[in-house]
């Protein structure tokens, strides 16, 4: 479910980035446009963090973790990425959105990693 929801969010961010490129008439790169650079970084940052974190959550799930843990991790990742995308997209950025979005993402990544390492070391 979380992979599907994150996939839809990535699709939205992709379409938004394409629309921004079209509106600003920028084919490649940012051409030093602050707005384009922000759009690119929102999209890229999502692509950098979501795949590995989703994979880690999946591994935690197949190791038999409690469903509430999986939902907590999935919600942290989904909400964290949405909040981060909103924050970074704003030209007059309120840094709290960027920071809280990254904190939620890092929490999901770190907890998943720690659960997997704990399970490995205790078997």
PDB file of C-alpha atoms in Angstrom:
ATOM      1  CA  UNK A   1       0.000   0.000   0.000  1.00  0.00           C
ATOM      2  CA  UNK A   2       2.744   2.483   0.934  1.00  0.00           C
ATOM      3  CA  UNK A   3       4.730   1.678  -2.191  1.00  0.00           C
ATOM      4  CA  UNK A   4       1.620   2.409  -4.276  1.00  0.00           C
ATOM      5  CA  UNK A   5       0.919   5.690  -2.467  1.00  0.00           C
ATOM      6  CA  UNK A   6       4.540   6.761  -2.770  1.00  0.00           C
ATOM      7  CA  UNK A   7       4.432   5.786  -6.443  1.00  0.00           C
ATOM      8  CA  UNK A   8       1.473   8.120  -6.939  1.00  0.00           C
ATOM      9  CA  UNK A   9       3.287  10.907  -5.111  1.00  0.00           C
ATOM     10  CA  UNK A  10       6.360  10.360  -7.311  1.00  0.00           C
ATOM     11  CA  UNK A  11       4.138  10.475 -10.396  1.00  0.00           C
ATOM     12  CA  UNK A  12       2.673  13.790  -9.194  1.00  0.00           C
ATOM     13  CA  UNK A  13       6.126  15.237  -8.532  1.00  0.00           C
ATOM     14  CA  UNK A  14       7.289  14.074 -11.973  1.00  0.00           C
ATOM     15  CA  UNK A  15       4.339  15.693 -13.761  1.00  0.00           C
ATOM     16  CA  UNK A  16       4.841  18.862 -11.737  1.00  0.00           C
ATOM     17  CA  UNK A  17       8.536  18.976 -12.686  1.00  0.00           C
ATOM     18  CA  UNK A  18       7.706  18.441 -16.364  1.00  0.00           C
ATOM     19  CA  UNK A  19       5.123  21.231 -16.177  1.00  0.00           C
ATOM     20  CA  UNK A  20       7.662  23.523 -14.559  1.00  0.00           C
ATOM     21  CA  UNK A  21      10.176  22.753 -17.325  1.00  0.00           C
ATOM     22  CA  UNK A  22       7.549  23.489 -19.943  1.00  0.00           C
ATOM     23  CA  UNK A  23       6.418  26.740 -18.286  1.00  0.00           C
ATOM     24  CA  UNK A  24       9.992  27.984 -17.796  1.00  0.00           C
ATOM     25  CA  UNK A  25      11.131  26.582 -21.170  1.00  0.00           C
ATOM     26  CA  UNK A  26      14.045  24.681 -19.631  1.00  0.00           C
ATOM     27  CA  UNK A  27      14.905  21.402 -21.330  1.00  0.00           C
ATOM     28  CA  UNK A  28      17.909  20.239 -19.303  1.00  0.00           C
ATOM     29  CA  UNK A  29      19.312  21.389 -15.987  1.00  0.00           C
ATOM     30  CA  UNK A  30      18.042  24.447 -14.175  1.00  0.00           C
ATOM     31  CA  UNK A  31      19.554  27.222 -16.306  1.00  0.00           C
ATOM     32  CA  UNK A  32      20.187  28.970 -12.988  1.00  0.00           C
ATOM     33  CA  UNK A  33      16.466  29.273 -12.284  1.00  0.00           C
ATOM     34  CA  UNK A  34      15.895  29.034  -8.526  1.00  0.00           C
ATOM     35  CA  UNK A  35      12.355  27.781  -9.133  1.00  0.00           C
ATOM     36  CA  UNK A  36      13.535  25.045 -11.498  1.00  0.00           C
ATOM     37  CA  UNK A  37      16.320  24.027  -9.130  1.00  0.00           C
ATOM     38  CA  UNK A  38      13.806  23.638  -6.295  1.00  0.00           C
ATOM     39  CA  UNK A  39      11.521  21.548  -8.488  1.00  0.00           C
ATOM     40  CA  UNK A  40      14.417  19.349  -9.548  1.00  0.00           C
ATOM     41  CA  UNK A  41      15.612  18.852  -5.968  1.00  0.00           C
ATOM     42  CA  UNK A  42      12.145  17.916  -4.702  1.00  0.00           C
ATOM     43  CA  UNK A  43      11.888  15.263  -7.406  1.00  0.00           C
ATOM     44  CA  UNK A  44      15.480  14.053  -7.036  1.00  0.00           C
ATOM     45  CA  UNK A  45      15.437  13.937  -3.252  1.00  0.00           C
ATOM     46  CA  UNK A  46      12.336  11.764  -3.379  1.00  0.00           C
ATOM     47  CA  UNK A  47      14.037   9.438  -5.871  1.00  0.00           C
ATOM     48  CA  UNK A  48      17.145   9.263  -3.663  1.00  0.00           C
ATOM     49  CA  UNK A  49      15.480   8.302  -0.375  1.00  0.00           C
ATOM     50  CA  UNK A  50      12.253   6.452  -1.140  1.00  0.00           C
ATOM     51  CA  UNK A  51      13.564   3.323  -2.934  1.00  0.00           C
ATOM     52  CA  UNK A  52      16.082   2.286  -0.258  1.00  0.00           C
ATOM     53  CA  UNK A  53      13.718   3.088   2.596  1.00  0.00           C
ATOM     54  CA  UNK A  54      10.837   1.190   0.994  1.00  0.00           C
ATOM     55  CA  UNK A  55      13.128  -1.781   0.434  1.00  0.00           C
ATOM     56  CA  UNK A  56      14.202  -1.735   4.075  1.00  0.00           C
ATOM     57  CA  UNK A  57      10.569  -1.558   5.235  1.00  0.00           C
ATOM     58  CA  UNK A  58       9.741  -4.488   2.966  1.00  0.00           C
ATOM     59  CA  UNK A  59      12.567  -6.556   4.479  1.00  0.00           C
ATOM     60  CA  UNK A  60      11.313  -5.714   7.975  1.00  0.00           C
ATOM     61  CA  UNK A  61       7.832  -6.825   6.926  1.00  0.00           C
ATOM     62  CA  UNK A  62       8.909 -10.163   5.447  1.00  0.00           C
ATOM     63  CA  UNK A  63      10.870 -10.900   8.612  1.00  0.00           C
ATOM     64  CA  UNK A  64       7.537 -10.955  10.433  1.00  0.00           C
ATOM     65  CA  UNK A  65       7.448  -7.568  12.151  1.00  0.00           C
ATOM     66  CA  UNK A  66       4.230  -6.501  13.812  1.00  0.00           C
ATOM     67  CA  UNK A  67       1.865  -4.806  11.319  1.00  0.00           C
ATOM     68  CA  UNK A  68       1.729  -1.670  13.477  1.00  0.00           C
ATOM     69  CA  UNK A  69       5.485  -1.228  13.036  1.00  0.00           C
ATOM     70  CA  UNK A  70       5.149  -1.560   9.270  1.00  0.00           C
ATOM     71  CA  UNK A  71       2.320   0.986   9.219  1.00  0.00           C
ATOM     72  CA  UNK A  72       4.268   3.379  11.431  1.00  0.00           C
ATOM     73  CA  UNK A  73       7.303   3.149   9.144  1.00  0.00           C
ATOM     74  CA  UNK A  74       5.168   3.518   6.006  1.00  0.00           C
ATOM     75  CA  UNK A  75       3.292   6.508   7.384  1.00  0.00           C
ATOM     76  CA  UNK A  76       6.532   8.158   8.505  1.00  0.00           C
ATOM     77  CA  UNK A  77       8.001   7.760   5.033  1.00  0.00           C
ATOM     78  CA  UNK A  78       4.871   8.864   3.165  1.00  0.00           C
ATOM     79  CA  UNK A  79       4.124  11.885   5.336  1.00  0.00           C
ATOM     80  CA  UNK A  80       7.812  12.777   5.556  1.00  0.00           C
ATOM     81  CA  UNK A  81       8.213  12.841   1.801  1.00  0.00           C
ATOM     82  CA  UNK A  82       5.019  14.852   1.294  1.00  0.00           C
ATOM     83  CA  UNK A  83       5.989  17.415   3.943  1.00  0.00           C
ATOM     84  CA  UNK A  84       9.523  17.681   2.568  1.00  0.00           C
ATOM     85  CA  UNK A  85       8.249  18.130  -0.995  1.00  0.00           C
ATOM     86  CA  UNK A  86       5.872  20.861   0.128  1.00  0.00           C
ATOM     87  CA  UNK A  87       8.571  22.675   2.087  1.00  0.00           C
ATOM     88  CA  UNK A  88      11.294  22.587  -0.547  1.00  0.00           C
ATOM     89  CA  UNK A  89       8.824  23.572  -3.284  1.00  0.00           C
ATOM     90  CA  UNK A  90       8.122  26.925  -1.669  1.00  0.00           C
ATOM     91  CA  UNK A  91      10.215  29.827  -2.938  1.00  0.00           C
ATOM     92  CA  UNK A  92       9.795  31.481   0.480  1.00  0.00           C
ATOM     93  CA  UNK A  93      10.580  28.244   2.246  1.00  0.00           C
ATOM     94  CA  UNK A  94       9.501  27.608   5.806  1.00  0.00           C
ATOM     95  CA  UNK A  95      12.434  25.480   6.886  1.00  0.00           C
ATOM     96  CA  UNK A  96      10.334  23.560   9.412  1.00  0.00           C
ATOM     97  CA  UNK A  97       8.683  21.565   6.596  1.00  0.00           C
ATOM     98  CA  UNK A  98      12.006  20.559   5.073  1.00  0.00           C
ATOM     99  CA  UNK A  99      13.522  19.600   8.423  1.00  0.00           C
ATOM    100  CA  UNK A 100      10.496  17.704   9.719  1.00  0.00           C
ATOM    101  CA  UNK A 101      10.097  15.883   6.400  1.00  0.00           C
ATOM    102  CA  UNK A 102      13.711  14.751   6.448  1.00  0.00           C
ATOM    103  CA  UNK A 103      13.454  13.811  10.137  1.00  0.00           C
ATOM    104  CA  UNK A 104      10.471  11.543   9.393  1.00  0.00           C
ATOM    105  CA  UNK A 105      12.251  10.003   6.405  1.00  0.00           C
ATOM    106  CA  UNK A 106      15.463   9.439   8.381  1.00  0.00           C
ATOM    107  CA  UNK A 107      13.480   7.930  11.258  1.00  0.00           C
ATOM    108  CA  UNK A 108      11.849   5.366   8.950  1.00  0.00           C
ATOM    109  CA  UNK A 109      15.211   4.575   7.341  1.00  0.00           C
ATOM    110  CA  UNK A 110      17.066   4.305  10.653  1.00  0.00           C
ATOM    111  CA  UNK A 111      14.453   2.224  12.482  1.00  0.00           C
ATOM    112  CA  UNK A 112      14.146  -0.174   9.546  1.00  0.00           C
ATOM    113  CA  UNK A 113      17.914  -0.560   9.364  1.00  0.00           C
ATOM    114  CA  UNK A 114      18.224  -1.116  13.112  1.00  0.00           C
ATOM    115  CA  UNK A 115      15.422  -3.702  13.182  1.00  0.00           C
ATOM    116  CA  UNK A 116      17.091  -5.621  10.350  1.00  0.00           C
ATOM    117  CA  UNK A 117      20.493  -5.523  12.032  1.00  0.00           C
ATOM    118  CA  UNK A 118      19.006  -6.565  15.374  1.00  0.00           C
ATOM    119  CA  UNK A 119      17.201  -9.495  13.729  1.00  0.00           C
ATOM    120  CA  UNK A 120      20.391 -10.524  11.944  1.00  0.00           C
ATOM    121  CA  UNK A 121      22.542 -10.370  15.071  1.00  0.00           C
ATOM    122  CA  UNK A 122      20.074 -12.224  17.276  1.00  0.00           C
ATOM    123  CA  UNK A 123      19.496 -15.209  15.019  1.00  0.00           C
TER     124      UNK A 123
END
